[in-house]
Backbone as JSON, one array per atom type, in Angstrom:
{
  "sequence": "XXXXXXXXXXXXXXXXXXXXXXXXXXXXXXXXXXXXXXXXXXXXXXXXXXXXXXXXXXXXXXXXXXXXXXXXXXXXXXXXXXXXXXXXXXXXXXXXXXXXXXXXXXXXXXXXXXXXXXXXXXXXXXXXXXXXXXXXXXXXXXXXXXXXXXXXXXXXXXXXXXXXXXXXXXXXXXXXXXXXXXXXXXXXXXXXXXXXXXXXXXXXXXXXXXXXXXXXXXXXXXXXXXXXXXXXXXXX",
  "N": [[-15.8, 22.45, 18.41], [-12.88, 20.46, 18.29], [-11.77, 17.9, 20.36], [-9.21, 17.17, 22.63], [-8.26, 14.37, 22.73], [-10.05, 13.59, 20.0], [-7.69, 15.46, 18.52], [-5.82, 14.34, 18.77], [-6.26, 11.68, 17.52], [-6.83, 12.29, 14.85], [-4.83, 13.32, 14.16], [-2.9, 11.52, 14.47], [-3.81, 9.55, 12.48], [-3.73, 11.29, 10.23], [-0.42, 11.48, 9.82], [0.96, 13.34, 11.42], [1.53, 13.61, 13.97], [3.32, 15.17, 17.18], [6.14, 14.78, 18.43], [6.03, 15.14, 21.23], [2.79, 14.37, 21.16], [3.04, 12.06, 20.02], [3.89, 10.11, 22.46], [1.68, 10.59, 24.05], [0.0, 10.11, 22.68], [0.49, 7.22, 22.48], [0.19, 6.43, 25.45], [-2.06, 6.55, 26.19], [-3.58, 4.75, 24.04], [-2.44, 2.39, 25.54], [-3.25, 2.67, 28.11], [-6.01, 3.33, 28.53], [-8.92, 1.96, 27.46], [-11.6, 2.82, 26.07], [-10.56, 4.75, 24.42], [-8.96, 3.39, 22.72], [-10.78, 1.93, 21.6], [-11.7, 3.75, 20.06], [-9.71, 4.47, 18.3], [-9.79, 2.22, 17.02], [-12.06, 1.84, 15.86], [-12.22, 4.15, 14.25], [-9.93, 3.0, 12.19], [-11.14, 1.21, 11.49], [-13.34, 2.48, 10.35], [-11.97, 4.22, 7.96], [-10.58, 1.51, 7.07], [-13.0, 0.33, 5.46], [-13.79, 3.09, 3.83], [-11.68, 2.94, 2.39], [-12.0, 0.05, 0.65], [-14.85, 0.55, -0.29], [-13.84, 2.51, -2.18], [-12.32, 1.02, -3.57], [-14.33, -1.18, -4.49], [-16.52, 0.66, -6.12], [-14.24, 1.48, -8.35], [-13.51, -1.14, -9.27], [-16.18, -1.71, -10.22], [-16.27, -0.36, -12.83], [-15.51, -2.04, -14.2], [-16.82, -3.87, -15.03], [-17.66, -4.71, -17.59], [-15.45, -6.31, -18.37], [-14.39, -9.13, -19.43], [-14.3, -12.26, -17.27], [-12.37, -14.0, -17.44], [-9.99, -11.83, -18.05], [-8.35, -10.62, -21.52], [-4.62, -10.88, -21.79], [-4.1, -7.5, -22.16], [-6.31, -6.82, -21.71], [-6.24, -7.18, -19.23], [-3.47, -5.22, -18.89], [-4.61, -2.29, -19.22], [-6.36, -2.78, -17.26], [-4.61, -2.62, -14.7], [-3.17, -0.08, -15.29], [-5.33, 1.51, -14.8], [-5.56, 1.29, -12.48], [-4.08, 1.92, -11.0], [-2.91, 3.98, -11.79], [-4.96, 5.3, -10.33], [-3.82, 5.21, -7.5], [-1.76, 6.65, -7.99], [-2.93, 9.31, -7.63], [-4.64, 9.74, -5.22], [-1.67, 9.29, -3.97], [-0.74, 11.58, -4.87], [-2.3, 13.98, -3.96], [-2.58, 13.2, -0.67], [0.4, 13.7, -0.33], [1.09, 16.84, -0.64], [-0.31, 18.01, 1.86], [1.22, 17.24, 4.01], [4.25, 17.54, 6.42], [7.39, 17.05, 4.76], [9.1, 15.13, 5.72], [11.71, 12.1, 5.86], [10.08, 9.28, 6.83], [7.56, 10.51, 7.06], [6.81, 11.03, 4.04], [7.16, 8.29, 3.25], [4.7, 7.6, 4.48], [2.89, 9.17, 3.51], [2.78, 8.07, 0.59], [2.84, 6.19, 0.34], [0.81, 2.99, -0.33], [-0.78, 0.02, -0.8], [-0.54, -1.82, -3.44], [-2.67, -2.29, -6.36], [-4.78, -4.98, -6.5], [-4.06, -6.93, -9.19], [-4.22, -9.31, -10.23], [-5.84, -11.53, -9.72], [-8.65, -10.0, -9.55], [-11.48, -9.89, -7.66], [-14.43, -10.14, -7.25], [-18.33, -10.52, -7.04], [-19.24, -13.29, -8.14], [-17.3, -14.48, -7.48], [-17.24, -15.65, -4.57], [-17.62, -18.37, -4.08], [-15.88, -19.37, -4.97], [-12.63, -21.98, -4.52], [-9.15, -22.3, -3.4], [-5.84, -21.43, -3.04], [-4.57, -19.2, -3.73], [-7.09, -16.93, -4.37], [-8.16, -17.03, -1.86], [-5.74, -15.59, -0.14], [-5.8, -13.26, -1.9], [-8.19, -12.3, -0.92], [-7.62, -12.17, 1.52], [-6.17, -9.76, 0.94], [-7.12, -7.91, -0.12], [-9.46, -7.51, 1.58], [-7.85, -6.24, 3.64], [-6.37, -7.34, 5.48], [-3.91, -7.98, 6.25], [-1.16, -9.16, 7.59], [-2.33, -11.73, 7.12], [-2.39, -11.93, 5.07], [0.28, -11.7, 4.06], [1.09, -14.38, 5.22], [-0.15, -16.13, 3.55], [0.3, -15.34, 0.68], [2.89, -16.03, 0.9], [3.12, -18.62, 1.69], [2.12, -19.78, -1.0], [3.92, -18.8, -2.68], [6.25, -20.37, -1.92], [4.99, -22.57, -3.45], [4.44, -21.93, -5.83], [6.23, -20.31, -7.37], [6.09, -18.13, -8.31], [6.46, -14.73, -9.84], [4.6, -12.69, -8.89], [3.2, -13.73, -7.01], [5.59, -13.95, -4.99], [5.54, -10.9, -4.81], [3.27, -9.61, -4.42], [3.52, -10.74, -1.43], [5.27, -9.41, -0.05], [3.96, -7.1, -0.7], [2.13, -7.23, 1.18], [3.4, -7.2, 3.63], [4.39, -5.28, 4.0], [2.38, -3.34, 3.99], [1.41, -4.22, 6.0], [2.99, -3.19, 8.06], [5.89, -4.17, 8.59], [8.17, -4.01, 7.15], [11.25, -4.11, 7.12], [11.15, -6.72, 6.42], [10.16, -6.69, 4.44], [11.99, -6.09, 2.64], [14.03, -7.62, 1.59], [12.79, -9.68, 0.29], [11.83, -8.03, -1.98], [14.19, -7.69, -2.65], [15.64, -9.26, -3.86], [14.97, -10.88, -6.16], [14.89, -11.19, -9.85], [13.06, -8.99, -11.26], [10.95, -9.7, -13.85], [9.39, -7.87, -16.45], [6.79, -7.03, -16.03], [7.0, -6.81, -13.41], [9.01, -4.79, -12.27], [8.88, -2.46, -12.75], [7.19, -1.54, -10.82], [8.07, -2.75, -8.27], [10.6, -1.87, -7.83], [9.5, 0.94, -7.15], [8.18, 0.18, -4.55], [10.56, -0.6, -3.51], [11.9, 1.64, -3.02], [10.21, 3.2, -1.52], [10.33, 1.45, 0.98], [13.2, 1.81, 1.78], [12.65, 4.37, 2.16], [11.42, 4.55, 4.37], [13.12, 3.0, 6.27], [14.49, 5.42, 6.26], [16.97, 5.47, 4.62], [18.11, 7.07, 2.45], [19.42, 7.13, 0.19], [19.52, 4.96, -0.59], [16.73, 4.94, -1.16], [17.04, 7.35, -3.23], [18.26, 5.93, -5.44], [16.75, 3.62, -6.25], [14.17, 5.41, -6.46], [15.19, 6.53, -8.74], [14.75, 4.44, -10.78], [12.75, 3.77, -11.2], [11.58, 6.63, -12.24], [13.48, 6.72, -14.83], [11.89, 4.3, -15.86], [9.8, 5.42, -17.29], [6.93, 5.15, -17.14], [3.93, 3.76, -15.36], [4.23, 5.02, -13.18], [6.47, 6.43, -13.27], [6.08, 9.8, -13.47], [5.23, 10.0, -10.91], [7.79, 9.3, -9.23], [9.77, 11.25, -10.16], [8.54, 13.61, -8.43], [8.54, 12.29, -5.8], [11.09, 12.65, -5.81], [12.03, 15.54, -6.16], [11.24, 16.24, -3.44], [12.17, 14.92, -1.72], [14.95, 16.06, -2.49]],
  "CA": [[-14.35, 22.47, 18.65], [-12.13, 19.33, 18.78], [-11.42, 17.83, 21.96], [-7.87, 16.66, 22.68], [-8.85, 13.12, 21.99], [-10.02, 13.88, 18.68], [-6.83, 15.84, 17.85], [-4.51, 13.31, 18.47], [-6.74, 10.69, 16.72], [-6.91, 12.68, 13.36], [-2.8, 13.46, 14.45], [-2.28, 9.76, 13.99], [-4.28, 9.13, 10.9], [-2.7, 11.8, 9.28], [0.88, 11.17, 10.55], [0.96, 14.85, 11.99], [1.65, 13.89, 15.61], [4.68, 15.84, 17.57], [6.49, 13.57, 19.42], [5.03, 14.42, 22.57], [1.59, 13.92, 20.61], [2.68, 10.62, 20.22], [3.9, 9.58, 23.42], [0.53, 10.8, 24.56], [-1.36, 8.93, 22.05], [0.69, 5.48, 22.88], [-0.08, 6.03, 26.13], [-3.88, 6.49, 25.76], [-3.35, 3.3, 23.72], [-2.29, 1.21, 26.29], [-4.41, 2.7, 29.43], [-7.84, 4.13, 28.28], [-9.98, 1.03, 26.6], [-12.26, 3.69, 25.28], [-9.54, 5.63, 23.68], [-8.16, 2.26, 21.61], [-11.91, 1.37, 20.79], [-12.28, 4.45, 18.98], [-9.13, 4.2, 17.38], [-9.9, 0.96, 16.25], [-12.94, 2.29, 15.04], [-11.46, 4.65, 13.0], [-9.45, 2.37, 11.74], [-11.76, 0.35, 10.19], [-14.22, 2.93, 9.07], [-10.98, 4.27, 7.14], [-10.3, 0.66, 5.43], [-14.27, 0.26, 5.24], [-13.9, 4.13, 2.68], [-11.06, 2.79, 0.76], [-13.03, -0.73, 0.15], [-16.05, 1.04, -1.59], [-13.66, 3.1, -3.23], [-12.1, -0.6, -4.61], [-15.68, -1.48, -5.26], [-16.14, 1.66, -7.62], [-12.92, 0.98, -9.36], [-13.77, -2.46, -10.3], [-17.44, -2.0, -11.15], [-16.36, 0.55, -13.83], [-15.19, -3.52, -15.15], [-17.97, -4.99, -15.22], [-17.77, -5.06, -18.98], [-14.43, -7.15, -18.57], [-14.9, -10.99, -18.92], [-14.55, -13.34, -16.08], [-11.26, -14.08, -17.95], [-9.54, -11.03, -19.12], [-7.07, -11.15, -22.45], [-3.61, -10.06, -21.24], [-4.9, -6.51, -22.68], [-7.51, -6.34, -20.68], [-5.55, -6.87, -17.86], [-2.71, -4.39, -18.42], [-5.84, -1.73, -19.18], [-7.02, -2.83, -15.38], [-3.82, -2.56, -13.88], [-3.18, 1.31, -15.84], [-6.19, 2.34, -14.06], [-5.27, 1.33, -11.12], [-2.21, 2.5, -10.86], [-3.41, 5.99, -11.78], [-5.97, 5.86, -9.08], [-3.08, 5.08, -6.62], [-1.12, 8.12, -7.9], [-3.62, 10.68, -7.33], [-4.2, 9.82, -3.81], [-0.55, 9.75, -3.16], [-0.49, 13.12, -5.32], [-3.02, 14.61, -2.9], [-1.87, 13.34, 0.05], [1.55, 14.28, -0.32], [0.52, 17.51, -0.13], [-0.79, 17.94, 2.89], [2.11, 16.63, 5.36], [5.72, 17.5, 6.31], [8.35, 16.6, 4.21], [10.04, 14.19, 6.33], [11.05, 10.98, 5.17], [8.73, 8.56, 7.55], [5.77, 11.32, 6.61], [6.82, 10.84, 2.96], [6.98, 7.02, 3.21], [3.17, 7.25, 5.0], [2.13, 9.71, 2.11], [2.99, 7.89, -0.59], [2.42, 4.06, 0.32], [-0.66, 2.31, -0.69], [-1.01, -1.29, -1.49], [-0.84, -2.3, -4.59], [-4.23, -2.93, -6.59], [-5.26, -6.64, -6.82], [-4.5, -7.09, -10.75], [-4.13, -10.5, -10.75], [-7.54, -12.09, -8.72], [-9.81, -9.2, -9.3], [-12.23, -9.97, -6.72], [-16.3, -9.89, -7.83], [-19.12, -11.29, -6.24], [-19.3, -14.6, -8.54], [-15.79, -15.49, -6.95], [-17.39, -16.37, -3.22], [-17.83, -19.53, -3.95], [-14.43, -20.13, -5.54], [-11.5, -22.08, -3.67], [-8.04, -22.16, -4.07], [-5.18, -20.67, -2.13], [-4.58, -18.12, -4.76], [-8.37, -16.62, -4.35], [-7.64, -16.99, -0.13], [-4.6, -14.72, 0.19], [-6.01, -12.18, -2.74], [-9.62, -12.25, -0.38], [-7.23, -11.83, 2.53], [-5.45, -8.33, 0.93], [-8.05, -6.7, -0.42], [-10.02, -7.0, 3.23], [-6.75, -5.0, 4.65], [-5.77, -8.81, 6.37], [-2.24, -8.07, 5.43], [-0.75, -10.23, 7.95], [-2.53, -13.31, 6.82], [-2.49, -11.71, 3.19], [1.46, -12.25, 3.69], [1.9, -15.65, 5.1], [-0.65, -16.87, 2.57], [1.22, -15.63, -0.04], [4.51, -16.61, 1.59], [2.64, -20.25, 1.16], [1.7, -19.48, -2.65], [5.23, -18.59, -3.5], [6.66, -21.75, -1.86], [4.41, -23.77, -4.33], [4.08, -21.31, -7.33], [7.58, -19.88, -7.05], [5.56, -17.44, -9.34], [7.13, -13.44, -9.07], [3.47, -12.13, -8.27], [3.14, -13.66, -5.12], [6.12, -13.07, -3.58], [5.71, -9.03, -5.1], [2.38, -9.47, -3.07], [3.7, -11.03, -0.34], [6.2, -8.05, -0.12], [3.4, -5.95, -0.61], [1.75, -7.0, 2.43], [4.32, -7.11, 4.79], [4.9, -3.7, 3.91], [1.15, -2.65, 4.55], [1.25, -4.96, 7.66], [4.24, -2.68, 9.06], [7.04, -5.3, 8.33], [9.32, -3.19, 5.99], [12.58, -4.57, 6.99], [10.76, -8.2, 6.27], [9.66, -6.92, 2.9], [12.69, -5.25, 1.83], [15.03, -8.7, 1.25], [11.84, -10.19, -0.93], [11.5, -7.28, -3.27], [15.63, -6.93, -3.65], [15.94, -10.71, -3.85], [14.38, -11.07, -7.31], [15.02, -10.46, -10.43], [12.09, -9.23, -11.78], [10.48, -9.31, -15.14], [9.19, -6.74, -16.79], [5.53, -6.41, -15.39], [6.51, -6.58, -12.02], [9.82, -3.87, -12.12], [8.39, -0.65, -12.22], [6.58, -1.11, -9.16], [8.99, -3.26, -7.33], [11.47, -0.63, -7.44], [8.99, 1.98, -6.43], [8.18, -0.19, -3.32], [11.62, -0.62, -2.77], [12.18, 3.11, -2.99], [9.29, 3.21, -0.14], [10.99, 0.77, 2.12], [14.18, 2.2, 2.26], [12.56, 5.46, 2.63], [10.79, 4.51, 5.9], [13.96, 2.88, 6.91], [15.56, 6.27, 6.2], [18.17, 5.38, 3.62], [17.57, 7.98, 1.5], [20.18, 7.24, -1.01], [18.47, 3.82, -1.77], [15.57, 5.49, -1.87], [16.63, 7.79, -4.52], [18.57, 5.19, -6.54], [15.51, 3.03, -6.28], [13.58, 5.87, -7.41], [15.4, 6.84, -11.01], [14.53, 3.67, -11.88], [11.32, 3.7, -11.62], [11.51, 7.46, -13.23], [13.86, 6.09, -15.7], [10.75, 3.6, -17.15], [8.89, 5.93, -17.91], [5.97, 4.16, -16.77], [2.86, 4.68, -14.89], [4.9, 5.33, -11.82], [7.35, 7.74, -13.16], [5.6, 10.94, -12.63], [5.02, 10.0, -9.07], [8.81, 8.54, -8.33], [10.05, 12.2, -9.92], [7.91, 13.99, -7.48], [9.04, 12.47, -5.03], [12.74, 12.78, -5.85], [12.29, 16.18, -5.47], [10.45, 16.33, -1.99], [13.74, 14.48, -1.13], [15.91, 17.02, -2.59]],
  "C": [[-13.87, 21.06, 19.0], [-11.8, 19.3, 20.23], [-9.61, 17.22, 21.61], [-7.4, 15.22, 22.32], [-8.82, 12.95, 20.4], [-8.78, 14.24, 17.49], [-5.75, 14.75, 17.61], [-5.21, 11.77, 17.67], [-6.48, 10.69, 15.18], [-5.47, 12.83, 13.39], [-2.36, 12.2, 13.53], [-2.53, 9.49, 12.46], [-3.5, 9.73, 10.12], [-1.37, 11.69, 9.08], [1.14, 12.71, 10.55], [1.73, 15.01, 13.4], [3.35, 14.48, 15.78], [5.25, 14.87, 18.15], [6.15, 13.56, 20.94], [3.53, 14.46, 22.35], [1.83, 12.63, 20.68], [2.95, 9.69, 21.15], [2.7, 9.69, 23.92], [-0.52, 9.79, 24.43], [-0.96, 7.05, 22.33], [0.61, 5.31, 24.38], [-1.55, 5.58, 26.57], [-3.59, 5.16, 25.3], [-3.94, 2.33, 24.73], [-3.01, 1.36, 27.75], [-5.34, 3.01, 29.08], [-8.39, 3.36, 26.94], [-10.77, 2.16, 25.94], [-12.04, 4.67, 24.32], [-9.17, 4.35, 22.26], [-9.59, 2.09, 20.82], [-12.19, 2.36, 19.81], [-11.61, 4.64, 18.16], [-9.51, 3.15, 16.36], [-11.61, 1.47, 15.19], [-13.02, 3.12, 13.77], [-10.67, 4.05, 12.14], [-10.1, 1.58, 10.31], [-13.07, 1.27, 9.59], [-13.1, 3.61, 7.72], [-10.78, 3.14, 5.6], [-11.94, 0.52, 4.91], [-14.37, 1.82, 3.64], [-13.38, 3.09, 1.79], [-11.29, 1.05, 0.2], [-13.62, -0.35, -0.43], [-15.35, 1.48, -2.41], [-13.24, 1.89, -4.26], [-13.05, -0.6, -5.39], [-16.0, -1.14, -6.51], [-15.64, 1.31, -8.76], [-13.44, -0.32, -10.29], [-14.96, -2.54, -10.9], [-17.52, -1.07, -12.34], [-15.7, -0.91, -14.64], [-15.71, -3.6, -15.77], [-18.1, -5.65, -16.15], [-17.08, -6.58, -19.44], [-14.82, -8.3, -18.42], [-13.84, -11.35, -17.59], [-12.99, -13.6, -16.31], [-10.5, -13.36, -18.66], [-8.37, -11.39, -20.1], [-5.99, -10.27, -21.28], [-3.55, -8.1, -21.6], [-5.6, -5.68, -21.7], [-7.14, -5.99, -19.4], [-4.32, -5.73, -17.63], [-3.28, -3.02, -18.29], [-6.09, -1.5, -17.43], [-6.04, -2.13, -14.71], [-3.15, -0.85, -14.32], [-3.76, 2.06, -14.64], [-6.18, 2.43, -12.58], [-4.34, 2.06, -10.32], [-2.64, 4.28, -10.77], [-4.56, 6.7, -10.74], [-5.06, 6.39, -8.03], [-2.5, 6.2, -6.77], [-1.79, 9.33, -8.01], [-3.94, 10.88, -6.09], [-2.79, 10.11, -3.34], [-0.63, 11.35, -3.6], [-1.1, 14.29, -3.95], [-3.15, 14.62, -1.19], [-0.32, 13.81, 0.86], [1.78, 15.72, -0.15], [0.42, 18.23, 0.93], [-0.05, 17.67, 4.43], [3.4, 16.96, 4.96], [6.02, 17.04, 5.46], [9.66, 15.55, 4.99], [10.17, 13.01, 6.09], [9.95, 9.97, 5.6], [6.88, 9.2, 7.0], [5.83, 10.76, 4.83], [6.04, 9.52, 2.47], [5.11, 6.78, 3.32], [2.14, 8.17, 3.54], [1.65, 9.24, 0.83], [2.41, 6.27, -0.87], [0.65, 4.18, 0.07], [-0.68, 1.07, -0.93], [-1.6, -1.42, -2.45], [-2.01, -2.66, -5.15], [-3.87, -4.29, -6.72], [-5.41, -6.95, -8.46], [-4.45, -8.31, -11.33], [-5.29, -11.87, -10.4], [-8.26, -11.34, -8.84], [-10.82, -9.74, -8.75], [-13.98, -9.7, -7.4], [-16.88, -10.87, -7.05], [-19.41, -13.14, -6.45], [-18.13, -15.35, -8.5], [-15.77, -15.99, -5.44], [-17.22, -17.04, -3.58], [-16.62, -20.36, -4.43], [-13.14, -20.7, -4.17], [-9.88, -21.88, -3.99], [-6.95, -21.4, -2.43], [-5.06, -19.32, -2.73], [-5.49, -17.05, -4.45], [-8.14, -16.06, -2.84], [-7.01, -15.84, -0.28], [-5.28, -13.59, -0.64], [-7.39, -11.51, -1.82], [-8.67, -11.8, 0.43], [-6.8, -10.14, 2.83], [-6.21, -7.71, 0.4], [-9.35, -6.63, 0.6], [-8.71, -6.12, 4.37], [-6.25, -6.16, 5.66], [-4.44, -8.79, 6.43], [-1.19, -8.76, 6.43], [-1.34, -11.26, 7.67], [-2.35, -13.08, 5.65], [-0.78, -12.37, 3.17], [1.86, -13.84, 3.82], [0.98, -16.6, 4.25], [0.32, -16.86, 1.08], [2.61, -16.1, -0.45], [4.11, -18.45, 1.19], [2.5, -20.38, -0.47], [3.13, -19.71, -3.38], [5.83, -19.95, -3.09], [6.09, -22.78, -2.8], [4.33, -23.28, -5.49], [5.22, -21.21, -7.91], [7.66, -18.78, -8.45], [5.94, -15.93, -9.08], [5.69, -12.4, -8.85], [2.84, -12.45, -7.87], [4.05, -13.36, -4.5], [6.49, -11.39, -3.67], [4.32, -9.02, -3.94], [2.68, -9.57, -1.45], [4.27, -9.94, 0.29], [5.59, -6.92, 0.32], [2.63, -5.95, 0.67], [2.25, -7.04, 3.47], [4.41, -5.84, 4.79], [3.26, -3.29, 4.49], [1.17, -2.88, 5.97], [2.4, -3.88, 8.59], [5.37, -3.19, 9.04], [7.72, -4.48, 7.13], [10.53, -3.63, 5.82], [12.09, -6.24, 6.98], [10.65, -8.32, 4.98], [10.69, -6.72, 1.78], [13.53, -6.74, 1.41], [14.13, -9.43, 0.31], [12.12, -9.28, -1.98], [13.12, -7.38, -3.92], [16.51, -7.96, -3.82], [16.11, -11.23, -5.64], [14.53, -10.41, -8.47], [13.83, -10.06, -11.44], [11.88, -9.01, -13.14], [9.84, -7.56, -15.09], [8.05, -5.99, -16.63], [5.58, -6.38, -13.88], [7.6, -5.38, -11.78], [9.4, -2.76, -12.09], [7.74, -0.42, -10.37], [6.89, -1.73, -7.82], [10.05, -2.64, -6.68], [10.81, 0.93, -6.65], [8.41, 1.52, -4.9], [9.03, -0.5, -2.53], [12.08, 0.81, -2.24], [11.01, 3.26, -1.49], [10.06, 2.89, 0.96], [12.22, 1.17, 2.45], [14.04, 3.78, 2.67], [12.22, 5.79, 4.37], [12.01, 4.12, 6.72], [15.15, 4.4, 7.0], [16.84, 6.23, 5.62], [17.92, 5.82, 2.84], [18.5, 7.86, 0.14], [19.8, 5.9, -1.51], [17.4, 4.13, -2.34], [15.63, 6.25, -3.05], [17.29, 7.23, -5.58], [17.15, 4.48, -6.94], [14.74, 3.75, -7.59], [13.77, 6.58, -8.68], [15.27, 6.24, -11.29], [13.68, 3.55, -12.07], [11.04, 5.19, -12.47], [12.01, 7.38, -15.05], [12.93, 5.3, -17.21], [10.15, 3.83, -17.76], [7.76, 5.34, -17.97], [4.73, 4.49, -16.22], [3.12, 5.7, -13.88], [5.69, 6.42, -11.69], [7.52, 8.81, -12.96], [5.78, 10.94, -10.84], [6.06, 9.96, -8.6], [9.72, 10.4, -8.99], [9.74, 13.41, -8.82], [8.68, 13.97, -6.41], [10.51, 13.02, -4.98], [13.12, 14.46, -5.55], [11.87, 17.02, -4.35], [11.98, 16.03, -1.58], [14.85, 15.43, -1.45], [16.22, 18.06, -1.99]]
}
């Protein structure tokens, strides 16, 4: 049988808690060291799962050269994408319908389709390499102000869609939301700029950005569009 501890641990993870679950649990927090350590523990055996699951993902590559054609890479970034919407599918699921629960359901950070990460890239430098090492370890405050540095020198629209994207993982939503709705983006970064905008205004509870947001990403008909109908009518 769960202890009370336990419940409000798995509470959190899941975003389940009542509100006096979570006054409870932010007080635990901040008085009972042994309470935070095991959060924190959970925490990182959590990003520690969805790491291997990365791992997985990319070693079904392997095939891919070192340098994929543009091909290769929209291929990568397909699969990725479709990973991402089966977790949200299956999490979504599982939790209220409220928007904040929605928002926590549905988010994920973006795959890494532009640095794919492999073992014969330790030794590489760069800032580029840095910040991409930073967000696919779950760093997402240093993942942002690296890429916040990237974009100042690249002034390239997939870093500051990253940068965006990690502010948003990091908890920074109303930091990320003036990047993503700044830009006008091309055509490989719009589908999923709008569906992270549709996020961010969901968490902020503006539900009518959120569901403009999200017809456009249904609209593209894209990888995303299944998922951004879905939601649209959770929201309905």
């Amino acid at each position: 049988m769960k202890s009370d501890r336990d419940i409000l641990i798995d509470g959190y993870f899941e975003k389940t808690l009542t509100a006096l679950q979570q006054t409870e649990f932010d007080r635990l927090m901040l008085e009972d060291s042994s309470f935070a350590e095991e959060v924190t523990f959970h925490r990182k055996l959590k990003a520690a799962i969805r790491m291997e699951e990365r791992e997985n993902l990319k070693a079904r590559f392997d095939t891919i050269d070192a340098t994929p054609s543009p091909s290769y890479r929209w291929w990568y970034a397909a699969a990725a994408v479709l990973a991402l919407m089966a977790m949200g599918w299956w999490i979504s699921s599982q939790i209220p319908q409220q928007p904040k629960d929605l928002y926590y359901a549905y988010f994920e950070p973006y795959p890494n389709t532009v640095e794919p990460l492999v073992r014969s890239d330790a030794g590489q430098k760069g800032l580029s390499v840095q910040a991409f090492h930073l967000y696919e370890e779950g760093e997402y405050a240093k993942a942002g102000a690296a890429f916040g540095r990237l974009y100042q020198e690249s002034n390239k629209e997939q870093d500051l869609f990253y940068q965006a994207i990690s502010l948003m993982a990091a908890g920074k939503t109303t930091e990320a939301l003036p990047l993503l709705e700044r830009q006008e983006w091309t055509a490989s970064y719009f589908e999923a700029s709008q569906w992270y905008l549709a996020l961010a205004y969901l968490k902020e509870e503006q539900l009518s950005q959120a569901k403009t947001h999200l017809k456009k990403v249904r609209d593209a008909k894209g990888f995303l569009s299944s998922q951004a109908t879905k939601l649209l009518k959770e929201l309905d």
